[in-house]
Short mmCIF file of C-alpha atoms and ligand atoms in Angstrom, two decimals:
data_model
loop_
_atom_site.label_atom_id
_atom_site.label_comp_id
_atom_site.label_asym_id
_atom_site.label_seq_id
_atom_site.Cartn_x
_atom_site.Cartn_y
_atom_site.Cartn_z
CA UNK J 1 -0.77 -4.03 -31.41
CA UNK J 2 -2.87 -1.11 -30.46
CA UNK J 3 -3.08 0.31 -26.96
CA UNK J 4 -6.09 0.94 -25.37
CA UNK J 5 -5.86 4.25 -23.54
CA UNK J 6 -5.91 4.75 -19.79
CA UNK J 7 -9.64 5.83 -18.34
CA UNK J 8 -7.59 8.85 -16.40
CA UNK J 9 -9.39 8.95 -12.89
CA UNK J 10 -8.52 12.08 -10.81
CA UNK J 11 -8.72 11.87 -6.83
CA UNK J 12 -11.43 14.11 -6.15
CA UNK J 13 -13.44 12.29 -8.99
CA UNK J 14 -12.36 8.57 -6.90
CA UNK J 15 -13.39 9.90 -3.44
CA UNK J 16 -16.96 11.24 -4.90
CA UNK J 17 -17.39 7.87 -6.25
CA UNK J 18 -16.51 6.70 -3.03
CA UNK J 19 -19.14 9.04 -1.50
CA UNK J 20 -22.02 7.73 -3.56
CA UNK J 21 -21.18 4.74 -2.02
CA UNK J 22 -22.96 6.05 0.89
CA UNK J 23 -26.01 8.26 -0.44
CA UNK J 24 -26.47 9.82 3.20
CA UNK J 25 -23.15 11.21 3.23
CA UNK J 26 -23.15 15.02 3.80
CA UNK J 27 -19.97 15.44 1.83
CA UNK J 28 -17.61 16.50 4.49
CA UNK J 29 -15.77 13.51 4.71
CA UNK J 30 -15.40 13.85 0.96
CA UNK J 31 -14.34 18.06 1.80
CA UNK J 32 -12.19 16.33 4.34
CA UNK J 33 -10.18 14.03 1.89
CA UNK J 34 -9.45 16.35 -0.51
CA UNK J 35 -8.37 18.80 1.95
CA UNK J 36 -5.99 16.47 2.79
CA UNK J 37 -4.74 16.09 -1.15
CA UNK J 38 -4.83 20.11 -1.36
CA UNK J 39 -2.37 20.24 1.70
CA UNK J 40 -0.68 17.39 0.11
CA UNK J 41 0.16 19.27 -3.39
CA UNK J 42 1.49 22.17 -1.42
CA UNK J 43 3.89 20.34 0.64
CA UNK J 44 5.29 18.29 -2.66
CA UNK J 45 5.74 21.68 -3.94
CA UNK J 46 7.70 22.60 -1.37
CA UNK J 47 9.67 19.36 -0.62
CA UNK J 48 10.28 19.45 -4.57
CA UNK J 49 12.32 22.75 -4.13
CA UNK J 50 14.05 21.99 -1.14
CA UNK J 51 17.16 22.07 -2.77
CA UNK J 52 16.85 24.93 -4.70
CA UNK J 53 16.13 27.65 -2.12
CA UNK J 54 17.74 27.92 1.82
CA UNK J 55 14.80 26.09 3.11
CA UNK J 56 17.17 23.16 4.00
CA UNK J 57 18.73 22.05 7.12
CA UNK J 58 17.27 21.83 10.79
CA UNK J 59 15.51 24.73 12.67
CA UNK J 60 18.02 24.07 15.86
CA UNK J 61 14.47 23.88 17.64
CA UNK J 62 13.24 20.24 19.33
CA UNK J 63 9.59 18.94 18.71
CA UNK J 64 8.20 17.10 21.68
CA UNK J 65 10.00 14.05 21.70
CA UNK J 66 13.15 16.13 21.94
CA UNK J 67 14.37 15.36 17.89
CA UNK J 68 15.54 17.79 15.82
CA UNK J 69 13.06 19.67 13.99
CA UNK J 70 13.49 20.74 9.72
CA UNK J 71 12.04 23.56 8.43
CA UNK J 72 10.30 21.43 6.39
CA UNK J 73 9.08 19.70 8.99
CA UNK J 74 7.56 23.13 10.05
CA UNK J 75 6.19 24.21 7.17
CA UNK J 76 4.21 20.97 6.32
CA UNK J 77 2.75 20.36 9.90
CA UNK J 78 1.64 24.50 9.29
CA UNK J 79 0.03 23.47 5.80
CA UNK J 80 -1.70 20.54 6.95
CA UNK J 81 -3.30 22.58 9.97
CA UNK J 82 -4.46 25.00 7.65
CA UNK J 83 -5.87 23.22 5.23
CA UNK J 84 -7.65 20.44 7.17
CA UNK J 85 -11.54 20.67 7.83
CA UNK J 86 -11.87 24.11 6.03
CA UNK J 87 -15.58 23.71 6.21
CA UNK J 88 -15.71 22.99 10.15
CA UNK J 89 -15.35 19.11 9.37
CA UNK J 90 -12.83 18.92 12.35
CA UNK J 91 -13.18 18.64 15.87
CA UNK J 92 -9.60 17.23 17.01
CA UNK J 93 -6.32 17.68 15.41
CA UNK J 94 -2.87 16.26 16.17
CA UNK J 95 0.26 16.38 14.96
CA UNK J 96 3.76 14.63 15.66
CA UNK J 97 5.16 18.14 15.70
CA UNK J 98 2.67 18.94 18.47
CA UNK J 99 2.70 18.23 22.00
CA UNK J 100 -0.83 18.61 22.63
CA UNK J 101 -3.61 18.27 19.99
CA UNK J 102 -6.36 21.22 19.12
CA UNK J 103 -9.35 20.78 19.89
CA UNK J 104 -11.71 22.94 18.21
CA UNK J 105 -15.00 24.77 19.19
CA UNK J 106 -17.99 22.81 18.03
CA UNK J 107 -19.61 25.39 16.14
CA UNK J 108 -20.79 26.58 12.83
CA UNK J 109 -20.31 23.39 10.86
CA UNK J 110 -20.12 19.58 11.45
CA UNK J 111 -16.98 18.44 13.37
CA UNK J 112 -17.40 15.03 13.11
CA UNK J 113 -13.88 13.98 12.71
CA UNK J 114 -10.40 13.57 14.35
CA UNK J 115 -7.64 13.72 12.40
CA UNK J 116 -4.03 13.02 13.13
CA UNK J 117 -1.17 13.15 11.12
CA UNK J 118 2.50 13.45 11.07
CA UNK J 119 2.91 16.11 8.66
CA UNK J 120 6.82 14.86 6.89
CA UNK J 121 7.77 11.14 8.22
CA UNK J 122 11.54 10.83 7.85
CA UNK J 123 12.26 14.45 7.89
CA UNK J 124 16.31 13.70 8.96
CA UNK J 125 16.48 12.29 5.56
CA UNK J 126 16.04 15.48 3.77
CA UNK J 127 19.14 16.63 3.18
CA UNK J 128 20.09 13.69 1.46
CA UNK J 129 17.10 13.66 -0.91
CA UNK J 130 15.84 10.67 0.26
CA UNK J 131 11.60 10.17 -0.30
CA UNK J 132 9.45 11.62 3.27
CA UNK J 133 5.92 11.60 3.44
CA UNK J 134 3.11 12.62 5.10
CA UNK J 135 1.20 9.79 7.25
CA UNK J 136 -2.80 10.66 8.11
CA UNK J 137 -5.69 8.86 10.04
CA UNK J 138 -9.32 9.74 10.50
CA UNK J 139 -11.69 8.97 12.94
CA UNK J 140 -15.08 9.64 13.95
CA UNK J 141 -15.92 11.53 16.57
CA UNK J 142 -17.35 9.71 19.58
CA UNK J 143 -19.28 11.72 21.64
CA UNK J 144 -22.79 13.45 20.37
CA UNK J 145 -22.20 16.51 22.89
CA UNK J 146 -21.25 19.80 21.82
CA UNK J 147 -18.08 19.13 23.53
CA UNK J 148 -15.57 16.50 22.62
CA UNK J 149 -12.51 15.19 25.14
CA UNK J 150 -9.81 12.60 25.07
CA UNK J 151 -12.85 10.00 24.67
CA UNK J 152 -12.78 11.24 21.16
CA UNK J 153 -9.15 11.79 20.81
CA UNK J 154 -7.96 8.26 22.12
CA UNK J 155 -9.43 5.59 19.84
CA UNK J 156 -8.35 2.39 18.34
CA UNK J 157 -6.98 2.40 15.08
CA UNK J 158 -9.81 -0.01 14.32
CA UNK J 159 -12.15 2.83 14.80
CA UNK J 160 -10.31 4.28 11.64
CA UNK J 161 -12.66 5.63 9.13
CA UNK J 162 -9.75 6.49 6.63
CA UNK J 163 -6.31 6.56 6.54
CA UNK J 164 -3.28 7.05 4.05
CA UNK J 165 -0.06 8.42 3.11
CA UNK J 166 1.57 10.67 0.71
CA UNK J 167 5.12 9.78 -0.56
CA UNK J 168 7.63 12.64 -1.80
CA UNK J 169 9.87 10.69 -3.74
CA UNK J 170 10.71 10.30 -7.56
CA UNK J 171 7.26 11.24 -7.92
CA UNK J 172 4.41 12.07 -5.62
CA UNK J 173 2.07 9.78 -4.66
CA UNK J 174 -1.10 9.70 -2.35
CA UNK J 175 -2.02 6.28 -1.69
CA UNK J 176 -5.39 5.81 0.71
CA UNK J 177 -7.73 2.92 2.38
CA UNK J 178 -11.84 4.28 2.93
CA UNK J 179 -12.34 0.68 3.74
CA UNK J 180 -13.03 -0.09 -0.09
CA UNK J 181 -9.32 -1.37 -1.30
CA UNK J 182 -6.18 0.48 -1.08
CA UNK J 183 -5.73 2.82 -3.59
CA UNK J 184 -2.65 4.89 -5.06
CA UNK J 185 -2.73 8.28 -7.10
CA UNK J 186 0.74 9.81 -8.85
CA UNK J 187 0.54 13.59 -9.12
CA UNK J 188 1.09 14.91 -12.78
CA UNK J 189 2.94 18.21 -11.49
CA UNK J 190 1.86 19.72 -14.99
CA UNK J 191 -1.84 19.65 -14.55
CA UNK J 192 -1.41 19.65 -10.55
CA UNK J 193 -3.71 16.47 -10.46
CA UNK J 194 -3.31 13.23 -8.86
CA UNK J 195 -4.28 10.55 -11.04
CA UNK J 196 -5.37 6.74 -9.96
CA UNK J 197 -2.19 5.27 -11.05
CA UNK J 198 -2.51 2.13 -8.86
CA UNK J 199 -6.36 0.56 -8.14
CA UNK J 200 -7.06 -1.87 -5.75
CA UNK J 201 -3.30 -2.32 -4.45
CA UNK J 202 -2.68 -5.96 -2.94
CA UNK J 203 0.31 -6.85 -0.69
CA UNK J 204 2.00 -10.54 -1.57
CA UNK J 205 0.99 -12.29 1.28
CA UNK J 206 4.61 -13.69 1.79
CA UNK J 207 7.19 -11.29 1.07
CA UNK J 208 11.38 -11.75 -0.30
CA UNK J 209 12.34 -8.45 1.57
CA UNK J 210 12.75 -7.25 5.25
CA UNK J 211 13.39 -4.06 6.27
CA UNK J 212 14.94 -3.17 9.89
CA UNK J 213 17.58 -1.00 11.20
CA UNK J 214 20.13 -3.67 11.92
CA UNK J 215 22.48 -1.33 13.83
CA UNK J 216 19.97 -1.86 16.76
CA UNK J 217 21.11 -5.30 16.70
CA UNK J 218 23.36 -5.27 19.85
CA UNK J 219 20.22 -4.03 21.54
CA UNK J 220 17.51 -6.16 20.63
CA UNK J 221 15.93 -8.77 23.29
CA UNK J 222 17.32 -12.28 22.23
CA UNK J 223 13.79 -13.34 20.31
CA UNK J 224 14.03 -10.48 18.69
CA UNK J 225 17.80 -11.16 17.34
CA UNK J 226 16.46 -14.25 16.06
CA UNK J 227 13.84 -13.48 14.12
CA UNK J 228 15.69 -11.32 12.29
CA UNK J 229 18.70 -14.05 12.01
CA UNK J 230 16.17 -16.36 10.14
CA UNK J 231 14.54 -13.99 7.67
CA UNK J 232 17.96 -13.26 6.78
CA UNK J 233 19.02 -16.68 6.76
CA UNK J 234 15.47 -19.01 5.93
CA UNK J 235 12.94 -19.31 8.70
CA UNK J 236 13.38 -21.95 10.98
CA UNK J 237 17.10 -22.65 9.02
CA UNK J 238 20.99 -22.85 10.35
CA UNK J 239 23.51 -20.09 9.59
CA UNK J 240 24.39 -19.67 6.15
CA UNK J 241 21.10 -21.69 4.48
CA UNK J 242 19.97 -20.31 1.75
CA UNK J 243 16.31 -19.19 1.36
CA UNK J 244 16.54 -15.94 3.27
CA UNK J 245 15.19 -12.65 2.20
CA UNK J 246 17.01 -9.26 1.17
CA UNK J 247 17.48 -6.69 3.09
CA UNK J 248 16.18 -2.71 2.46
CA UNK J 249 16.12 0.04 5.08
CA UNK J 250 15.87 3.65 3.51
CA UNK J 251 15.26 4.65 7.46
CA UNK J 252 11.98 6.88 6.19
CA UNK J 253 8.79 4.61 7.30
CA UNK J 254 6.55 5.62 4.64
CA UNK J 255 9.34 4.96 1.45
CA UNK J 256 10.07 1.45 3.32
CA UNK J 257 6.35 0.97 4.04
CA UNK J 258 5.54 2.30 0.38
CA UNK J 259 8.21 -0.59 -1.55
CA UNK J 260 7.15 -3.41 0.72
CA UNK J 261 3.65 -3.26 0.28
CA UNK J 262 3.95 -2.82 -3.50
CA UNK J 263 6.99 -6.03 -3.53
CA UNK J 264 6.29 -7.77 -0.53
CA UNK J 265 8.31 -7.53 2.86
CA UNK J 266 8.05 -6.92 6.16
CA UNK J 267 9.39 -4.04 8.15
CA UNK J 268 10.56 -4.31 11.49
CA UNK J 269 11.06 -1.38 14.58
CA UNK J 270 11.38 -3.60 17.65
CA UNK J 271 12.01 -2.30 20.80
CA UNK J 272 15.65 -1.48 21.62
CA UNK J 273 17.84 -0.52 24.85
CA UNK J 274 16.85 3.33 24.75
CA UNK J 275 13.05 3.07 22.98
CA UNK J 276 11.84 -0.24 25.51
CA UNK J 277 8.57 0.33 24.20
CA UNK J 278 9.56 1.14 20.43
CA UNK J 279 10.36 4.54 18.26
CA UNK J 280 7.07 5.36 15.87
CA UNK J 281 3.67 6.42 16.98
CA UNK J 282 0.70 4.29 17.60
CA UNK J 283 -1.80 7.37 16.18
CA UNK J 284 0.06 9.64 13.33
CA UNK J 285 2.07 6.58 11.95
CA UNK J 286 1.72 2.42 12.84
CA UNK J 287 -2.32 3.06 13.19
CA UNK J 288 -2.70 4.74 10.13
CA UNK J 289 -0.62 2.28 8.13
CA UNK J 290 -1.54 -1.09 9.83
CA UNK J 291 -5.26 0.18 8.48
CA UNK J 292 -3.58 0.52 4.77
CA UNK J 293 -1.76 -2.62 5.19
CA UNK J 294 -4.93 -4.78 6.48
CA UNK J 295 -7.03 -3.77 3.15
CA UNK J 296 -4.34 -4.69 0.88
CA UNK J 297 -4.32 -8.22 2.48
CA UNK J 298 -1.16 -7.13 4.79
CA UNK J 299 -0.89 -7.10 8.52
CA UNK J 300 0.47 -5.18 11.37
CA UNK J 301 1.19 -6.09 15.06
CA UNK J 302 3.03 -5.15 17.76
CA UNK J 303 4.67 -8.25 18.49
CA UNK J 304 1.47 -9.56 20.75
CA UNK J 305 -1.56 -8.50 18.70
CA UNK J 306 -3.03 -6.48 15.98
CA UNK J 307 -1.62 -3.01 16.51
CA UNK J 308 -4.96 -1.84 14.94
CA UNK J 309 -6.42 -3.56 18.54
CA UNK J 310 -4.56 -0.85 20.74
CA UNK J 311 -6.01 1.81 22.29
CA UNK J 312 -3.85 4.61 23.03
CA UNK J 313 -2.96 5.93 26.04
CA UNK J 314 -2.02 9.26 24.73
CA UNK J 315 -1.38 10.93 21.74
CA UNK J 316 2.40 10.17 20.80
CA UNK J 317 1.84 6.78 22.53
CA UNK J 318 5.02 4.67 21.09
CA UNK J 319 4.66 0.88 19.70
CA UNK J 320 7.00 -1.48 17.77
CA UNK J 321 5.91 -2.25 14.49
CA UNK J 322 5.99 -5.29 12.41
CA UNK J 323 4.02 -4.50 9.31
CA UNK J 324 3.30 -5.73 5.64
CA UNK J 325 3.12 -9.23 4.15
CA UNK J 326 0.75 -10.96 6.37
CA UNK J 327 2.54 -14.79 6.39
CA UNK J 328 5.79 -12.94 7.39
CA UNK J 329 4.26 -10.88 10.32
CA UNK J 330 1.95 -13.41 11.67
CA UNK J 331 4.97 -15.91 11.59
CA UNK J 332 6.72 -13.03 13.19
CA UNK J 333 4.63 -12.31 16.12
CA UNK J 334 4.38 -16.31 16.66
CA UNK J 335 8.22 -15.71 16.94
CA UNK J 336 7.84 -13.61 20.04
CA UNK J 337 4.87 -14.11 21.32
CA UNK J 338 4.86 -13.81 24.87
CA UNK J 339 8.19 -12.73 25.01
CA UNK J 340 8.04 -8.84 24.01
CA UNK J 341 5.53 -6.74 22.64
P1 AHM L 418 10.42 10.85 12.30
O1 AHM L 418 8.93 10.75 12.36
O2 AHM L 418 10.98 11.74 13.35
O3 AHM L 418 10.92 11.17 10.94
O4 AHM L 418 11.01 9.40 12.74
C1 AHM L 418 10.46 8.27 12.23
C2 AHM L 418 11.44 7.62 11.31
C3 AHM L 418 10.78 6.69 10.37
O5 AHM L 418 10.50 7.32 9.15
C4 AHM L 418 11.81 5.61 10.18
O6 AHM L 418 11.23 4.38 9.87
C5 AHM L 418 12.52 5.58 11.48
O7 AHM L 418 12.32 6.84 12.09
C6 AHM L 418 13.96 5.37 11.32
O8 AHM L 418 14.55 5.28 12.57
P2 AHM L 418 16.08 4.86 12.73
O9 AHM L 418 16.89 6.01 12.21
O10 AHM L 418 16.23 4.68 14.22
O11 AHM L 418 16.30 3.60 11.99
MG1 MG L 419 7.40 10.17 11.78
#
C-alpha cells in the first residue's frame, strides 16, 4: 500500500487563500490573523518552558475580577498587546487581564477592527501542566468617524468577523472560524510553523460526553440539577438507566471546549450560588467560541437563546454557557427554558 503524502498547508498560506476569497480585501485582516499566530508561537514558547525556568506560580497580584493572576498570565496578555494590529489594523483592544479596554488613536493606518481576547484561559491550571489557551474574537468596527466608543466595543458575537483559539497542550494548536469552516493548525516547533492538521472540523451533532464542574452541584437551581441528572443517567430516564453519557471536566474551557468539539459533548457552566449570572465572559471567551462551535455544526446558548444573540453590556459581561453538540444543547436549553438563563 503506498501513502500518498500530505499537501502541507501552512497558516499564513490558509488565511491568504482565505483573503482571495474576497478580492477587495486590503490585507489587514489577513496582517491581523497572523499577528495573532505570531503572538501565538511566542506564548507556546513560553508556556512550553514553564517548568523549566522560575516563571511558575502566581504573581500575588488580582486581575479585575479579583482572581489570582500567573505570571504567565502576564506575560501572554503583554505578547498579545504587542503583537496585535502592528500595521494600525486595531482600533479597540481588550483583554480579561484588563479592566478597561484601549482604545487607540485613529491614525496612520486602517483601524477597522476590535479585538478581544483572553490572553491564557485556565491559567490556575498551570502548575499542574494541564493544556491553557488563548481565546480571540474580531469584530468590525462600527462607526465610520475618526473616533470609535463603546458603540464599537459592545457588539454581538454575531457581529463576529473571526474568532478562534489556541490550545497549549501535548501540542500546540490554533484552531479558527472566518466564516468558511472551522479549521485547526498543529505547530511543528522545529520549523516554527503551524500546519493545517485538521480542515473543515465538524462537531457530532449529538455528543456521548458532558463536561461540568459537578462540585457546583449543591448550588445549582433545581432545572439545572436535572439536566445534568439525565445526561448522566439517559435523557428523559429514571436513576440508574443506562444510556447516559461520560463525564470530562479538565476545568480549562478551551482543553474541554477543544475534546468536545472534536468527540462530541456538551459543556456546561450554569449559574451557581456565588456567580447568579455565570463565571466566563460573554466577549474574550463564550462569544468567541459559540462562533467556532456554530460553523462546525455545534451550538451555544445561554440557557434562553443563542449566546451569539447577546449584546454585551460591558466588557467582562458574565454568561452561563452551554456549548458544543447542537442536539444536546438545544435539548438542553428546552430543559430550562424559562426557568434560568
Ligand atoms: P480563567 O479565565 O480565570 O482561567 O477562568 C476560566 C476557567 C475556564 O477555563 C474553566 O472552564 C473554568 O474557569 C473552570 O472553573 P471552575 O474551576 O469553577 O470549574
Ligand atoms: Mg478565561
Amino acid at each position: 500500500m503506498t501513502n500518498t503524502p500530505r499537501i502541507l498547508q501552512t497558516i499564513e498560506s490558509h488565511i491568504l487563500d482565505l483573503q482571495k476569497l474576497h478580492p477587495a480585501a486590503s490585507g489587514d485582516f489577513t496582517g491581523l490573523l497572523n499577528d495573532i499566530t505570531f503572538a501565538a508561537k511566542i506564548v507556546s514558547r513560553e508556556v512550553n518552558k514553564a517548568g523549566l525556568v522560575d516563571i511558575l506560580g502566581a504573581t500575588g497580584e488580582s486581575n479585575v475580577q479579583g482572581e489570582t493572576v500567573q505570571k504567565l498570565d502576564d506575560y501572554a496578555n503583554a505578547v498579545f498587546l504587542k503583537c496585535l494590529g502592528t500595521r494600525g489594523q486595531v482600533c479597540i483592544m481588550g483583554s480579561e487581564e484588563l479592566a478597561e479596554p484601549i482604545f487607540n488613536d485613529v491614525g496612520p493606518g486602517s483601524h477597522n477592527y476590535v479585538v478581544i481576547f483572553d490572553p491564557l484561559d485556565g491559567s490556575s491550571n498551570i502548575d499542574a501542566n494541564v493544556s491553557v489557551g488563548t481565546i480571540f474574537g474580531i469584530w468590525k468596527r462600527r462607526s465610520l468617524l475618526n473616533k470609535v466608543g463603546p458603540a464599537d466595543l459592545l457588539q454581538p458575537g454575531r457581529q463576529l468577523v473571526a474568532s478562534g483559539y489556541v490550545i497549549y497542550g501535548s501540542s500546540t494548536m490554533l484552531v479558527y472560524t472566518a466564516g468558511h469552516g472551522v479549521h485547526g493548525f498543529t505547530l511543528d516547533p522545529s520549523i516554527g510553523e503551524f500546519l493545517l492538521s485538521h480542515e473543515n472540523i465538524t462537531t457530532p451533532f449529538v455528543g456521548g460526553i458532558y463536561s461540568v464542574n459537578e462540585g457546583n452541584e449543591p448550588t445549582w437551581s433545581e432545572p439545572v440539577r436535572e439536566t445534568v441528572r439525565q445526561l448522566k443517567y439517559g435523557r428523559d430516564s429514571g436513576r440508574g438507566s443506562a444510556g447516559g453519557k461520560t463525564s470530562r471536566y479538565i476545568g480549562s474551557l478551551v482543553a474541554d471546549f477543544h475534546r468536545n468539539l472534536l468527540y462530541g459533548g456538551v459543556f456546561l457552566y450554569p449559574p451557581t450560588a456565588d456567580k447568579p449570572g455565570g463565571k466566563l465572559r460573554l466577549m474574550c471567551e463564550a462569544a468567541p467560541l459559540a462562533l467556532v462551535v456554530e460553523n462546525a455544526g455545534g451550538y451555544a446558548s445561554d440557557g434562553r437563546g443563542p449566546i451569539l444573540d447577546i449584546t454585551p453590556d460591558q466588557l467582562h459581561m458574565r454568561v452561563p454557557l452551554y456549548i458544543g453538540s447542537r442536539d444536546d444543547v438545544m435539548w438542553i436549553e428546552k430543559m430550562l427554558s424559562g426557568v434560568q438563563r
